[in-house]
Every structure is written in C-alpha cells, then in structure tokens.
Coordinates of C-alpha atoms in Angstrom, one line a residue:
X7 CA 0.0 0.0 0.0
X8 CA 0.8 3.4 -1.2
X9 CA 1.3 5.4 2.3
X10 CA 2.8 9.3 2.9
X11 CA 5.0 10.3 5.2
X12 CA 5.3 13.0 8.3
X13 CA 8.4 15.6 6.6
X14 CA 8.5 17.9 9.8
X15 CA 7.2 20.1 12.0
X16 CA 7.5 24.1 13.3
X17 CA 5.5 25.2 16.5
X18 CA 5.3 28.8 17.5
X19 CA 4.1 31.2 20.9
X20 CA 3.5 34.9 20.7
X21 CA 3.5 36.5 24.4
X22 CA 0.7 38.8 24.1
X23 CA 0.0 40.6 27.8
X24 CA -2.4 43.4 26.7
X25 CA -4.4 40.8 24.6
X26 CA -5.4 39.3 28.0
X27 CA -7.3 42.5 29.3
X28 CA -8.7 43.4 25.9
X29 CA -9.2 40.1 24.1
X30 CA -9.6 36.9 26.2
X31 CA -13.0 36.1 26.9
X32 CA -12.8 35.7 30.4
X33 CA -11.8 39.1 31.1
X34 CA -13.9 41.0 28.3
X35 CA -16.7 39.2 30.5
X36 CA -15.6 40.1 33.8
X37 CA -15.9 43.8 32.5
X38 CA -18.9 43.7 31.8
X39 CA -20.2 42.0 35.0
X40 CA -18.1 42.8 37.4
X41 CA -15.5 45.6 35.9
X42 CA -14.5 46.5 39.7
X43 CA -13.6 43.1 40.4
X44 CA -10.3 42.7 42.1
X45 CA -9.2 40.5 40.1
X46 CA -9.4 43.1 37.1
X47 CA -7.5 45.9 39.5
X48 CA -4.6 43.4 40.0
X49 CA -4.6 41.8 36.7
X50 CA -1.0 42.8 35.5
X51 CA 0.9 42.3 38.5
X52 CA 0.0 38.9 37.4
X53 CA 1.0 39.1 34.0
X54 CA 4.6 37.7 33.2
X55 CA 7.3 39.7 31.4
X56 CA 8.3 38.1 27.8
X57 CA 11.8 37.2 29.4
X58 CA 9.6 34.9 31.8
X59 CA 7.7 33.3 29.0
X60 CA 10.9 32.5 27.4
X61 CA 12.7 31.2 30.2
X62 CA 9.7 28.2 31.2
X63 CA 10.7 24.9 30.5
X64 CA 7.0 23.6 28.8
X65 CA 7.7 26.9 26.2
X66 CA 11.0 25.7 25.6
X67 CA 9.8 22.0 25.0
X68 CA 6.8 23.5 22.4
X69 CA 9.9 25.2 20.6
X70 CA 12.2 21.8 20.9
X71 CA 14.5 23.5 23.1
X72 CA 14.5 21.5 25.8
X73 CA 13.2 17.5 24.9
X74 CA 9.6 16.3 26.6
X75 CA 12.4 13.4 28.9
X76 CA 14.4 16.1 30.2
X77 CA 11.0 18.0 30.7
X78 CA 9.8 15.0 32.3
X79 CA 12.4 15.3 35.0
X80 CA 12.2 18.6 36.0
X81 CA 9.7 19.1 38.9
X82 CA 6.1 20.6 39.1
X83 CA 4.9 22.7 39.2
X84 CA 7.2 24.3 36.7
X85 CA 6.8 27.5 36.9
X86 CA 8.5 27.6 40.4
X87 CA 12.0 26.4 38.7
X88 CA 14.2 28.2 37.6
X89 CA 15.3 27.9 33.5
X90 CA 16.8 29.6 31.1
X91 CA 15.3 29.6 27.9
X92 CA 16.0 31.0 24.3
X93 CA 13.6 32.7 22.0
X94 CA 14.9 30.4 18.6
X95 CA 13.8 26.5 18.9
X96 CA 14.7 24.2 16.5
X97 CA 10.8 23.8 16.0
X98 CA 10.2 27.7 15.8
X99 CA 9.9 30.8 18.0
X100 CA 8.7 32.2 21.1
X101 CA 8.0 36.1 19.5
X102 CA 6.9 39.1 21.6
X103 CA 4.1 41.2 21.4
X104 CA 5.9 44.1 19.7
X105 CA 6.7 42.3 16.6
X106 CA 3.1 40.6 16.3
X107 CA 1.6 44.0 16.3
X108 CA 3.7 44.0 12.8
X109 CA 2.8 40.9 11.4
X110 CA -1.3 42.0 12.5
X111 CA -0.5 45.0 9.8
X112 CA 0.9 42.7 7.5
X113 CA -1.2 40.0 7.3
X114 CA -4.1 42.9 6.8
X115 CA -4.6 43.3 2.9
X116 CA -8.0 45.5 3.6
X117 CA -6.5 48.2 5.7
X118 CA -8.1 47.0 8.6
X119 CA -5.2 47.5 11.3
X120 CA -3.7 51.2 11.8
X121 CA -1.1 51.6 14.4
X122 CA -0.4 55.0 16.2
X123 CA 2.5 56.9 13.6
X124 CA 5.4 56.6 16.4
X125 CA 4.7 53.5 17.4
X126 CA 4.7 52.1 13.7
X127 CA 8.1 53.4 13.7
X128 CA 8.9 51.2 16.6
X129 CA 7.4 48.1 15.2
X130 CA 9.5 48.4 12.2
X131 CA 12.6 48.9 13.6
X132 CA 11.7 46.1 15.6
X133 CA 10.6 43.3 12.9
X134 CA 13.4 44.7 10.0
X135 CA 15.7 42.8 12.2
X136 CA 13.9 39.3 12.0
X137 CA 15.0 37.4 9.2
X138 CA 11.5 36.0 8.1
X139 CA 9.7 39.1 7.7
X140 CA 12.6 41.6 6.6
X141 CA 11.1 41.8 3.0
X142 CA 7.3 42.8 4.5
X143 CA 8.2 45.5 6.7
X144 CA 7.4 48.1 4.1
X145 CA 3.7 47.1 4.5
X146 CA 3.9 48.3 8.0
X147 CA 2.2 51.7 7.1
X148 CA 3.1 55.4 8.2
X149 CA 0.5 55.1 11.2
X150 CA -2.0 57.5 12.6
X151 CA -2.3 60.0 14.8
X152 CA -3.5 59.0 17.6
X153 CA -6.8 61.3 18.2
X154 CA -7.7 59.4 15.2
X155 CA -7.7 56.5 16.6
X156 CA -9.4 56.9 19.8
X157 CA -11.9 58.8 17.6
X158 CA -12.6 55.4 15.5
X159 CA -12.5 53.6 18.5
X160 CA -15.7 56.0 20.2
X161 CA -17.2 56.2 17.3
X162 CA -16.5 53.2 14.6
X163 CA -16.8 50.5 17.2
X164 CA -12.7 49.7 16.4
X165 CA -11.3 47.5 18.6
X166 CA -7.8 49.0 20.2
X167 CA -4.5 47.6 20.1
X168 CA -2.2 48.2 23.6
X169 CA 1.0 47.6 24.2
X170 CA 2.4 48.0 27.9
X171 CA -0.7 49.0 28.9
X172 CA -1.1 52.4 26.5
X173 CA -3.3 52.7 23.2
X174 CA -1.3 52.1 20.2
X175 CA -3.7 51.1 17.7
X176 CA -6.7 49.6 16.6
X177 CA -8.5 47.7 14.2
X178 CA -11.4 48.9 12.3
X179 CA -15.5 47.1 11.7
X180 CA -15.4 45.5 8.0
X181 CA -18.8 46.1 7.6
X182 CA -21.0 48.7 9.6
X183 CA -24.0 46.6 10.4
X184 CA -22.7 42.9 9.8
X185 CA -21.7 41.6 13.2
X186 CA -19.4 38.9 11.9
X187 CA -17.1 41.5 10.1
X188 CA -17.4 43.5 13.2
X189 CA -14.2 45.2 14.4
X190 CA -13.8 42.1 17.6
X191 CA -14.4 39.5 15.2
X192 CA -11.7 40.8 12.5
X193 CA -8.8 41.0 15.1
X194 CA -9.8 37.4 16.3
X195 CA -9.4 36.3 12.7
X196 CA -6.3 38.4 11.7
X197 CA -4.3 37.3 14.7
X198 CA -5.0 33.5 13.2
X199 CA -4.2 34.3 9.8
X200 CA -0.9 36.1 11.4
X201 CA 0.1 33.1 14.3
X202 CA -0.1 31.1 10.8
X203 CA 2.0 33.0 8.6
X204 CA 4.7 32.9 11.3
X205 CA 4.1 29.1 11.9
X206 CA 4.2 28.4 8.1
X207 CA 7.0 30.6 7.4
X208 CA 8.4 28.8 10.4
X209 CA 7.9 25.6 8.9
X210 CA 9.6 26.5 5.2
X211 CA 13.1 28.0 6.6
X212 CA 13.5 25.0 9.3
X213 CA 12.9 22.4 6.9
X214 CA 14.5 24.4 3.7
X215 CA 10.9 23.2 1.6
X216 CA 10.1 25.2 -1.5
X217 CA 7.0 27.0 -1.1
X218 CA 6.0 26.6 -5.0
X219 CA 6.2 23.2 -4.5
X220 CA 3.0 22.7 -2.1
X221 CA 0.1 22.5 -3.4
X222 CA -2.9 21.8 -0.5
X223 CA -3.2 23.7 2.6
X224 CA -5.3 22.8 5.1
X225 CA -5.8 25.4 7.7
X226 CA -8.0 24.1 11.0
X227 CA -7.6 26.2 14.3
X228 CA -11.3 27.0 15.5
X229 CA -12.1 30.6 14.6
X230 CA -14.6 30.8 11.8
X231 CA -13.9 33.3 8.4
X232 CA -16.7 34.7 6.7
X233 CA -19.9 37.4 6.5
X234 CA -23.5 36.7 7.5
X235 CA -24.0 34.9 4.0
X236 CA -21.6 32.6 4.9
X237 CA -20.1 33.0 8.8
X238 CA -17.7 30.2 8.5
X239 CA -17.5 29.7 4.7
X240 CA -13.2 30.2 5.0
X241 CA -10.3 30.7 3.8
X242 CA -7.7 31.2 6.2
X243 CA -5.7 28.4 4.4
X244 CA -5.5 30.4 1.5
X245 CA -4.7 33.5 3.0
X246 CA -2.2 32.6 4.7
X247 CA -0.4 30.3 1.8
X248 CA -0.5 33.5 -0.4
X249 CA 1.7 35.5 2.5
X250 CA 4.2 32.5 2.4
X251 CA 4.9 32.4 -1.0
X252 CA 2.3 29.0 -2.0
X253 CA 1.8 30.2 -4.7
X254 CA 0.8 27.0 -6.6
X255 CA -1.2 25.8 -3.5
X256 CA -5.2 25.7 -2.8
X257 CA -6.6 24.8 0.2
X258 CA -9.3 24.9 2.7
X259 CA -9.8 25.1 6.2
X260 CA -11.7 22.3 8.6
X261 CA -13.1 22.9 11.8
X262 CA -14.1 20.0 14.3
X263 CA -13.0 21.8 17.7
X264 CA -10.1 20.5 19.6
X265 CA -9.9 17.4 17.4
X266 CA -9.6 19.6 14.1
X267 CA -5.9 19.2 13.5
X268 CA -6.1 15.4 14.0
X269 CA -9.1 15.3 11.4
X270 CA -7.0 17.5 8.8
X271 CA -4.0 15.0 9.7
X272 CA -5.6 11.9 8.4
X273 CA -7.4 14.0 5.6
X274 CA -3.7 15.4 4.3
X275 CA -2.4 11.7 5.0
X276 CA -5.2 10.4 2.5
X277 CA -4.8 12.8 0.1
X278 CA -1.2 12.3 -0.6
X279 CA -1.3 8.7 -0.6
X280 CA -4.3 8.7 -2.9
X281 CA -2.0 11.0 -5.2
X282 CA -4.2 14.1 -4.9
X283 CA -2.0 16.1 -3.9
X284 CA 2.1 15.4 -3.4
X285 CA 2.8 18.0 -0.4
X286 CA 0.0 18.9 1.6
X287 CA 0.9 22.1 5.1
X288 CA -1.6 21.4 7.6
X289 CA -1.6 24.9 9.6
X290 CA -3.2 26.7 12.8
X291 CA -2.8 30.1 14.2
X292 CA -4.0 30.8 17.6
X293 CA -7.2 32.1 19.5
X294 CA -7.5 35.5 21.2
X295 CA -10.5 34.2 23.4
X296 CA -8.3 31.5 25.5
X297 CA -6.0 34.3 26.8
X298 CA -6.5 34.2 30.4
X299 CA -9.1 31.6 30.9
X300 CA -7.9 30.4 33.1
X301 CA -6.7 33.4 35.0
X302 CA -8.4 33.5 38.2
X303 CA -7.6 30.0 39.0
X304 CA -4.1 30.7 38.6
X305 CA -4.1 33.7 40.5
X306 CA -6.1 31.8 43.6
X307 CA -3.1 29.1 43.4
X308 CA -0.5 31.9 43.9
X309 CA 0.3 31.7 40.3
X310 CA 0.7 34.0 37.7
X311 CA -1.4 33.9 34.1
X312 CA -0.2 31.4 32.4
X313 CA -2.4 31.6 29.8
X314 CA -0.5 34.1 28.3
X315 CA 0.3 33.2 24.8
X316 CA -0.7 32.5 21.4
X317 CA 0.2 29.3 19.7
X318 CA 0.7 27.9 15.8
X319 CA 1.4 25.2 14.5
X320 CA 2.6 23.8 10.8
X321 CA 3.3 20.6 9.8
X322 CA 3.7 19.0 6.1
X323 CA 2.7 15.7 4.8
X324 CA 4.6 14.4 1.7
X325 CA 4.7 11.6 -0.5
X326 CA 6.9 7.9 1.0
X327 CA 10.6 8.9 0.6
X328 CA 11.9 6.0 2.6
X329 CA 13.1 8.0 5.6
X330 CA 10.6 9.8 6.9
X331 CA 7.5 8.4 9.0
X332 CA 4.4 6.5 8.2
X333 CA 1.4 7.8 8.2
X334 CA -0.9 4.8 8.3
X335 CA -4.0 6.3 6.7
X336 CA -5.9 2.7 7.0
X337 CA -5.1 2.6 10.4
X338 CA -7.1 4.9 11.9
X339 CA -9.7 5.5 15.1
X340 CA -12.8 7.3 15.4
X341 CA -15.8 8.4 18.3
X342 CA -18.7 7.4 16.1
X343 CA -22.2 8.8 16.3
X344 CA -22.8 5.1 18.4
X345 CA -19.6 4.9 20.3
X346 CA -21.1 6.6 23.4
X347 CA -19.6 9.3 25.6
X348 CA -17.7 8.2 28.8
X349 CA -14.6 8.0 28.9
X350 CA -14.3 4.4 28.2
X351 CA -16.3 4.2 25.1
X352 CA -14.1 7.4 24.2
X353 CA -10.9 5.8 24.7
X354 CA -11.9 2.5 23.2
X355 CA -12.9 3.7 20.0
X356 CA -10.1 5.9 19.4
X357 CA -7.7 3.5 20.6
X358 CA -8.5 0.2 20.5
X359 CA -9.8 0.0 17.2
X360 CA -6.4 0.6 16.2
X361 CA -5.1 -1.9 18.1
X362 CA -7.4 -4.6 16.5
X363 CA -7.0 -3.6 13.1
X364 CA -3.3 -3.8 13.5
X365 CA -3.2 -7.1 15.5
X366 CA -1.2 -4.7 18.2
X367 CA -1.5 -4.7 21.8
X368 CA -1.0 -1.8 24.0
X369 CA 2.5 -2.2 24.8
X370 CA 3.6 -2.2 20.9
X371 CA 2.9 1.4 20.4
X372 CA 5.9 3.5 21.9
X373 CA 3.9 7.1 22.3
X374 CA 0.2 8.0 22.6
X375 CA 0.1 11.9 22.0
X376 CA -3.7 12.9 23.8
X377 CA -4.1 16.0 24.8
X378 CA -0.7 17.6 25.9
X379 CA -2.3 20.1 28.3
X380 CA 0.6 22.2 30.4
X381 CA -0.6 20.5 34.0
X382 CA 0.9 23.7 35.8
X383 CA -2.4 25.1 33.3
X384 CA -5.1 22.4 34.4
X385 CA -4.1 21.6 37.7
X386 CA -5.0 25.2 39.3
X387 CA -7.8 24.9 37.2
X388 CA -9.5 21.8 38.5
X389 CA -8.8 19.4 35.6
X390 CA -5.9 17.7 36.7
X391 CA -2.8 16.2 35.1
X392 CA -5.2 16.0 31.6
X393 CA -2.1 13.7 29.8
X394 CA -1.8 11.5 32.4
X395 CA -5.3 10.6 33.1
X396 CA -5.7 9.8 29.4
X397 CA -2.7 7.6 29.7
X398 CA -4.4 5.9 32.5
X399 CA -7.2 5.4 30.5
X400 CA -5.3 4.0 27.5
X401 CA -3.5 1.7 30.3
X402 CA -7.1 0.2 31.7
X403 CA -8.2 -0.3 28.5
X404 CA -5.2 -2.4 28.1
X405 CA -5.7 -4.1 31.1
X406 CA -9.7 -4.9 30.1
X407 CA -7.9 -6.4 26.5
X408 CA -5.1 -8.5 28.5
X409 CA -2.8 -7.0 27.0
X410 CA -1.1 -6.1 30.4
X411 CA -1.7 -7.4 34.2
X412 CA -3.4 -4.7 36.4
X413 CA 0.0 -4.9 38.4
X414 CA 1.5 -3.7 35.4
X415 CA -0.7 -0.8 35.3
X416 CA 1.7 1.5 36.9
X417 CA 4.5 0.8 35.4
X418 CA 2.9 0.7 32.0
X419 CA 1.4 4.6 32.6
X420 CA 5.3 5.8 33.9
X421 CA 7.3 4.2 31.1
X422 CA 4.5 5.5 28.4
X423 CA 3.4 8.6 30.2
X424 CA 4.6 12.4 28.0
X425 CA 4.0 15.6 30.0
X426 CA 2.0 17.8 28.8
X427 CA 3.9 20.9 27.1
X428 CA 1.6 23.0 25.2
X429 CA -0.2 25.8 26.0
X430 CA -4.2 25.4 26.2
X431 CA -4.9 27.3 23.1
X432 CA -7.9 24.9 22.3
X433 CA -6.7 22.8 19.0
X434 CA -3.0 23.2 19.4
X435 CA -2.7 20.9 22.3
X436 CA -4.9 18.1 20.8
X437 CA -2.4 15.1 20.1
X438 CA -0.1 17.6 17.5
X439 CA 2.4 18.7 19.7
X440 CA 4.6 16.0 19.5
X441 CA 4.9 15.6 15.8
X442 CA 8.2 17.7 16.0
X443 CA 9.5 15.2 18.1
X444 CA 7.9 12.7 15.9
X445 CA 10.4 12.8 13.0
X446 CA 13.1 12.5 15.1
X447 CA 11.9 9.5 17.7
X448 CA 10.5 7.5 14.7
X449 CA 13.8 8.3 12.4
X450 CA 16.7 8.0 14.6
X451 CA 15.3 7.6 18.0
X452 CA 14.1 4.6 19.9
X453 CA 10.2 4.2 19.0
X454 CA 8.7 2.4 16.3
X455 CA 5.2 3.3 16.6
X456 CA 3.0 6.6 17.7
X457 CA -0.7 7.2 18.1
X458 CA -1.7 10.9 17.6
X459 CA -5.2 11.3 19.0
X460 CA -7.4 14.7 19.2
X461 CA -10.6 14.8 20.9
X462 CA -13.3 17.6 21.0
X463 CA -15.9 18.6 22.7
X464 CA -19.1 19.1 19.7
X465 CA -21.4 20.3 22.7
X466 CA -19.5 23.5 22.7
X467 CA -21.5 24.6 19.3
X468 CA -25.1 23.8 21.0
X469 CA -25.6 21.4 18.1
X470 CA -25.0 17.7 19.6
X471 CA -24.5 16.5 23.0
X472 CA -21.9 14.4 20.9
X473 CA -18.1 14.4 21.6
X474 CA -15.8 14.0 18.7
X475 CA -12.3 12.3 18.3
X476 CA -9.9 10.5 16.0
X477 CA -7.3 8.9 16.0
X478 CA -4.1 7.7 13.6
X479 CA -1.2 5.5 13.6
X480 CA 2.0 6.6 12.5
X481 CA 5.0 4.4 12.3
X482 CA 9.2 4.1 11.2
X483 CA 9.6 4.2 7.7
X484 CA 10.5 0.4 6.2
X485 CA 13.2 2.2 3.4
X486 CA 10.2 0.7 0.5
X487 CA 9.0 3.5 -1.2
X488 CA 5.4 3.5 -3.7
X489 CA 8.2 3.0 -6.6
X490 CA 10.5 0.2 -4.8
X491 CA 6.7 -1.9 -4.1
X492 CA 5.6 -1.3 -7.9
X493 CA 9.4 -2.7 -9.0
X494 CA 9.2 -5.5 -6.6
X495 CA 5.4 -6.0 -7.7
X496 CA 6.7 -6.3 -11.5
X497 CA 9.7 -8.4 -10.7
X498 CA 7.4 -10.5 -9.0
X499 CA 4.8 -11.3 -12.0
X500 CA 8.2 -11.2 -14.5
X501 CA 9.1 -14.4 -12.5
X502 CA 5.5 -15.8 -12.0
X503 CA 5.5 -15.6 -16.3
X504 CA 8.7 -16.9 -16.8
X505 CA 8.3 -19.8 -14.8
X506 CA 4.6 -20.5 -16.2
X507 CA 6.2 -20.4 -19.5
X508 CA 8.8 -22.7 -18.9
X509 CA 6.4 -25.4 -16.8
X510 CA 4.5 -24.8 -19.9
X511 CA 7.3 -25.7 -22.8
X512 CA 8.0 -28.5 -20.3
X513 CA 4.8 -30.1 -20.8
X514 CA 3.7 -29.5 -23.7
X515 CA 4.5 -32.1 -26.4
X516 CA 3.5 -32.6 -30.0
X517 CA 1.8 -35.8 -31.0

C-alpha cells in the first residue's frame, strides 16, 4: 500500500499581555459583570514579562528546546524552577508582542489594522531585524495620529491595540451593520491568519521546503472566516499560503474543535497517498479568546497567568521517501455517532480500534500523543494532570484487553506517560504537539510506533451533545518507497511468467 510520510514540524508562541485585558473572553466578561472586580484591578501584576515566557521549561519543550524526557524530570509545578530559555527553537519561536503587532499590519490586505504613527516606527525597527519578515516591513504603514484613533474607536466600534498598557492602535469594523465582520471578530481572525503566517514561514526556513512546491493547505484552528451569507465559509488556508509564497497551493480550512488538527492530519495523509496532492501544510494560528481563561484560577493558586500566549502550528505531509514516517491512513480510530460518551467508550474507539486492526497490543505502540495540556495550566484549574489521566485510561483499556496485568498498570502509565507541554490554546494541544518530536523518535530515535489522537468537545457549538475524536497510527519508515513496491510488484509477475512459461514448454509435447 501506497502510504505518505510526516516531513516535519514548526511550533510557534506569541507573548501577548495586553491581549489578556482586551481580548480573552474571560476578562472581556468580567468587565462587563463585574468591571471593579479585584481580580481586574490586579490583573498585570499577574501578568509575566516576555523574558519569563521565554525562560519556562514547557515553552522551551513547544519550541524543541528543551526534549519532553528532560521536561519529564524537571519538577512541578514548573513554573516555580528556575530555567533559562531562548527565544529560537529548533521547532520555531517564542515572539513578543511588539513584533506581532507588525505581522497583524501585515497580514491585513483591507487596511483594517492602523497603528499610532510613532509606534509604527517602533514596530518596524523592531521586525526589519527578523530574518523572516525583513522583505514585509514596508507594508507596516506610516501610522496614525493617535486622536484618530481613539476617535474610530468611540465612534466606529474599532477595537484597540495596547502595548504595555497604552493605546497604540486599533482595528477597524469590515462592515457597519454585519456583526461577523465587526471590528472584535476581524482582530480574532487576523491574529489567526498572522500566528499562521509565522508558523508556516516557520515551517519552510527550518525544513528548507520550496513553497512553489505545495500545493494543498489545510488550515483548521477553531475561529470561523466569513460574512453573514456565509459566517464560517473560510479561507484562512489560502490566505495565509498566499503571505508564504504558495503560490501554486489551494486549500481549505476544517473545523471540528479541539480534534480539528487530528481530522485534517488523516485528511492530508489520504490525500497524498491517494495522489491528490504530493505535499500537503496542515496549519493553525492561535485564538484570542483563550487568553487568560484560566486566570483567576491561577491567581487563587499563587500563580501568575499562564495563559498568556498564542500558539501555531505547521506541519507537512509528503509523498513515501523511505526515511521519513508513516502515516498509516488505513489505520485509523474514530468516536462514532454510536460509540457513546464516557470515557471508556471514548478511549476504546479511538484507541482500540487501532489496536485490533493492526493485530497490536498496547504495549507495541511507543507514544500516545492525547491532549498535551501544560498540567501547571489544568491543575490550578480543576482538571488535573489531563495527559496523564488519558494515559491511564489508554493503560485500563489495556488491562480490560489483557494485554497487560493490572499490576502492570503503573509501570505501563510511567514508562508511556509524556508531559504535557503545550499551551491550552484549544486545538493546538490536541495530540499535535509531539509531531516535532515525531520525526526524530520514529527516524533515529528509539520508538517504532505513535498514536496521535485529538478529541473535541461538539457540545460546545449547541448542536450535539456528541463528543468528537480521532485517531491515527503513525509508524518508522521500512526504506520501500510507492516506486520500490511497484518494482518488486513487477519483478514478481516477471518471474511468475517466466516460470509458467517454462512449466508450460515442459509439458507441452507434439503428438
């Protein structure tokens, strides 16, 4: 069977402070309902500078700075220990808020986003020095004054840009009346399309691929592009393959909550092995609203925000080169419409099902990326260690199959068990987050076999009580390639002939 191959993966964060106040959903509500709440009064002393967000170990493992073993041995919670991180990863970047404010401008093609005239100045200065968006910086305009833009702001219904706490910008409605081009709902989409661009980008300089050369895009964080004719009619994919030079690429984006990268991994997966498509960028920028969800939890815990980034993510499926790994498109696990919803019936469809079609027990596969939830995140939060109460799922399911002893239990969930890394930006956690770490394990490393598995939660969209997940196997490449089967194939039937013919002018006599 013709399968396609994981090439690589680039992961970035953007430390955005002021986008907690003015853009996460927990704190845009908590002005409304209770706007002289204490925890809005004290908000930034709670906020941490970019040099903290560098140096914290889970940021540094998301960027492949510091490997999820060593992570693994550091103790939690993590933020208490002391590290020192870089902004560069081998994976991609940690950028600051400064320079993101330059990519919003660039990534804005309807002169949406204006930025006060010295602090556009600023930004530039800032960005000509980064070696991925040198050639844009001209599109960061002149700027405007800023009674200009406090005046679109009272009167337009803009939505304003701050940076260390002052006004330095805003971005403008689309439309005066349509509420899904309104001026909250275009920032929430530009800062995806923008977290893309730099993941994508990301993605082409690490891996040196030639951006003419791919040609499907699939774009699937969880915002939703569009007007009232069409709310979520798209296309982030394209818009963002057009600002990384794709230019022979289509695309389209898919949505299926948390679980939407996992879906658009087994989709790309398909698509290249069915011959569709030969290089297919799977892409995801990151979501305003989940700045600071989780804030007064983490505040309660003596913590600070953690929630304090953006994430993106880019990853490209190509055809079977020998080397790289396996994406087994036709081994695959779903949550069916039947399956049910505890955790159980979760767990055994996306798991197990795998397991039996592949004639594998539990034990066989080396990694089962979940939900990679940063626990110093979910812990103050109520939900616990998220990646290690899947893993003790995936281990009882084992034990139900007899695959492993329940006194093996433990030690199956500590010699399997990852830490979770990523930050809880919705989709980006959702099994993906190891697919950097993929190539390497499954290449040179010590695993043979991974699982990647996103979940979501439907009942989020008031449509289904339904939960959603799927599941795939990916596995170390055999060295066959599509072409080395096909020459085997016809060496095979060459022989098959030959000997035929010869059985046959052995037997066959004339009377």
């Amino acid at each position: 069977m013709n399968y396609s191959t994981l090439r690589g993966a680039s992961y970035v964060l953007i430390h955005t402070p002021d986008m907690i106040e003015h853009n996460g959903t927990t704190q845009t509500i908590e002005k409304i309902t209770t706007p002289d709440s204490p925890y809005l009064a004290n908000l930034y002393d709670n906020i941490r500078r970019y040099d903290e967000v560098v140096n914290y170990a889970p940021n540094q493992t998301f960027i492949g700075n510091l490997s999820y073993q060593e992570l693994k041995q550091i103790p939690q919670p993590w933020v208490n220990q002391p590290f020192e991180g870089k902004r560069e990863g081998k994976f991609g970047e940690i950028m600051p808020e400064l320079e993101f404010y330059g990519l919003l401008q660039i990534a804005d093609v309807f002169e949406l986003v204006h930025l006060e005239e010295n602090f556009a100045l600023t930004v530039r200065e800032a960005l000509n020095s980064h070696p991925l968006f040198k050639a844009d910086v001209e599109k960061i305009k002149d700027g405007k004054k800023i009674d200009w833009i406090e005046k679109d702001i009272a009167e337009n219904h803009a939505e304003g840009l701050y940076y260390e706490r002052e006004l330095v910008g805003c971005v403008s409605p689309a439309h005066q009346i349509d509420t899904n081009l309104n001026a909250h709902v275009m920032l929430e989409n530009l800062v995806v399309k923008a977290s893309g661009v730099l993941a994508l980008r990301q993605l082409i300089d690490k891996h040196r691929i030639d951006p003419k050369e791919i040609d499907y895009v699939i774009e699937c964080s969880e915002e939703a592009c569009g007007d009232m004719n069409q709310r979520g009619g798209g296309n982030f994919a394209k818009s963002i393959a057009e600002l990384c030079g794709c230019d022979h690429a289509t695309g389209a984006d898919m949505r299926s909550f948390c679980a939407g990268p996992t879906h658009a991994l087994i989709t790309a997966a398909s698509l290249v092995a069915a011959g569709t498509h030969k290089n297919v960028v799977i892409v995801a920028g990151g979501a305003t609203a989940k700045l600071g969800m989780n804030g007064k939890s983490h505040i309660g815990k003596d913590f600070p925000i953690l929630e304090d980034v953006l994430g993106g993510f880019a990853t490209l499926i190509g055809e079977n080169d020998g080397v790289h790994p396996i994406l087994r498109h036709d081994l695959t696990g779903k949550h069916e419409v039947g399956s049910g919803s505890s955790p159980q019936a979760v767990t055994t469809a996306l798991i197990a099902s795998i397991l039996e079609k592949a004639q594998l027990t539990i034990k066989d596969i080396d990694v089962y990326s979940v939900e990679m939830q940063n626990p110093d995140i979910t812990k103050p939060a109520g939900a616990g260690d998220v990646p290690l109460a899947n893993l003790k799922m995936i281990g009882a399911i084992g034990v139900l199959r007899k695959d492993i002893e329940k006194k093996e239990l433990k030690d199956f969930v500590e010699e399997k068990a990852l830490v979770g890394w990523a930050p809880t930006q919705g989709h980006i956690p959702s099994g993906i987050p190891y697919l950097g770490f993929a190539t390497e394990d499954l290449i040179a490393g010590d695993k043979k076999r991974a699982m990647i598995v996103g979940k979501g939660s439907l009942f989020l969209g008031r449509m289904t009580n339904l939960f959603d997940g799927v599941s795939i196997l990916i596995e170390r490449n055999s060295g066959k390639t599509a072409e080395g089967n096909q020459q085997d194939l016809e060496e095979l039937v060459k022989r098959e002939v030959a000997q035929a013919l010869r059985s046959f002018a052995a037997n066959f006599s004339i009377e």
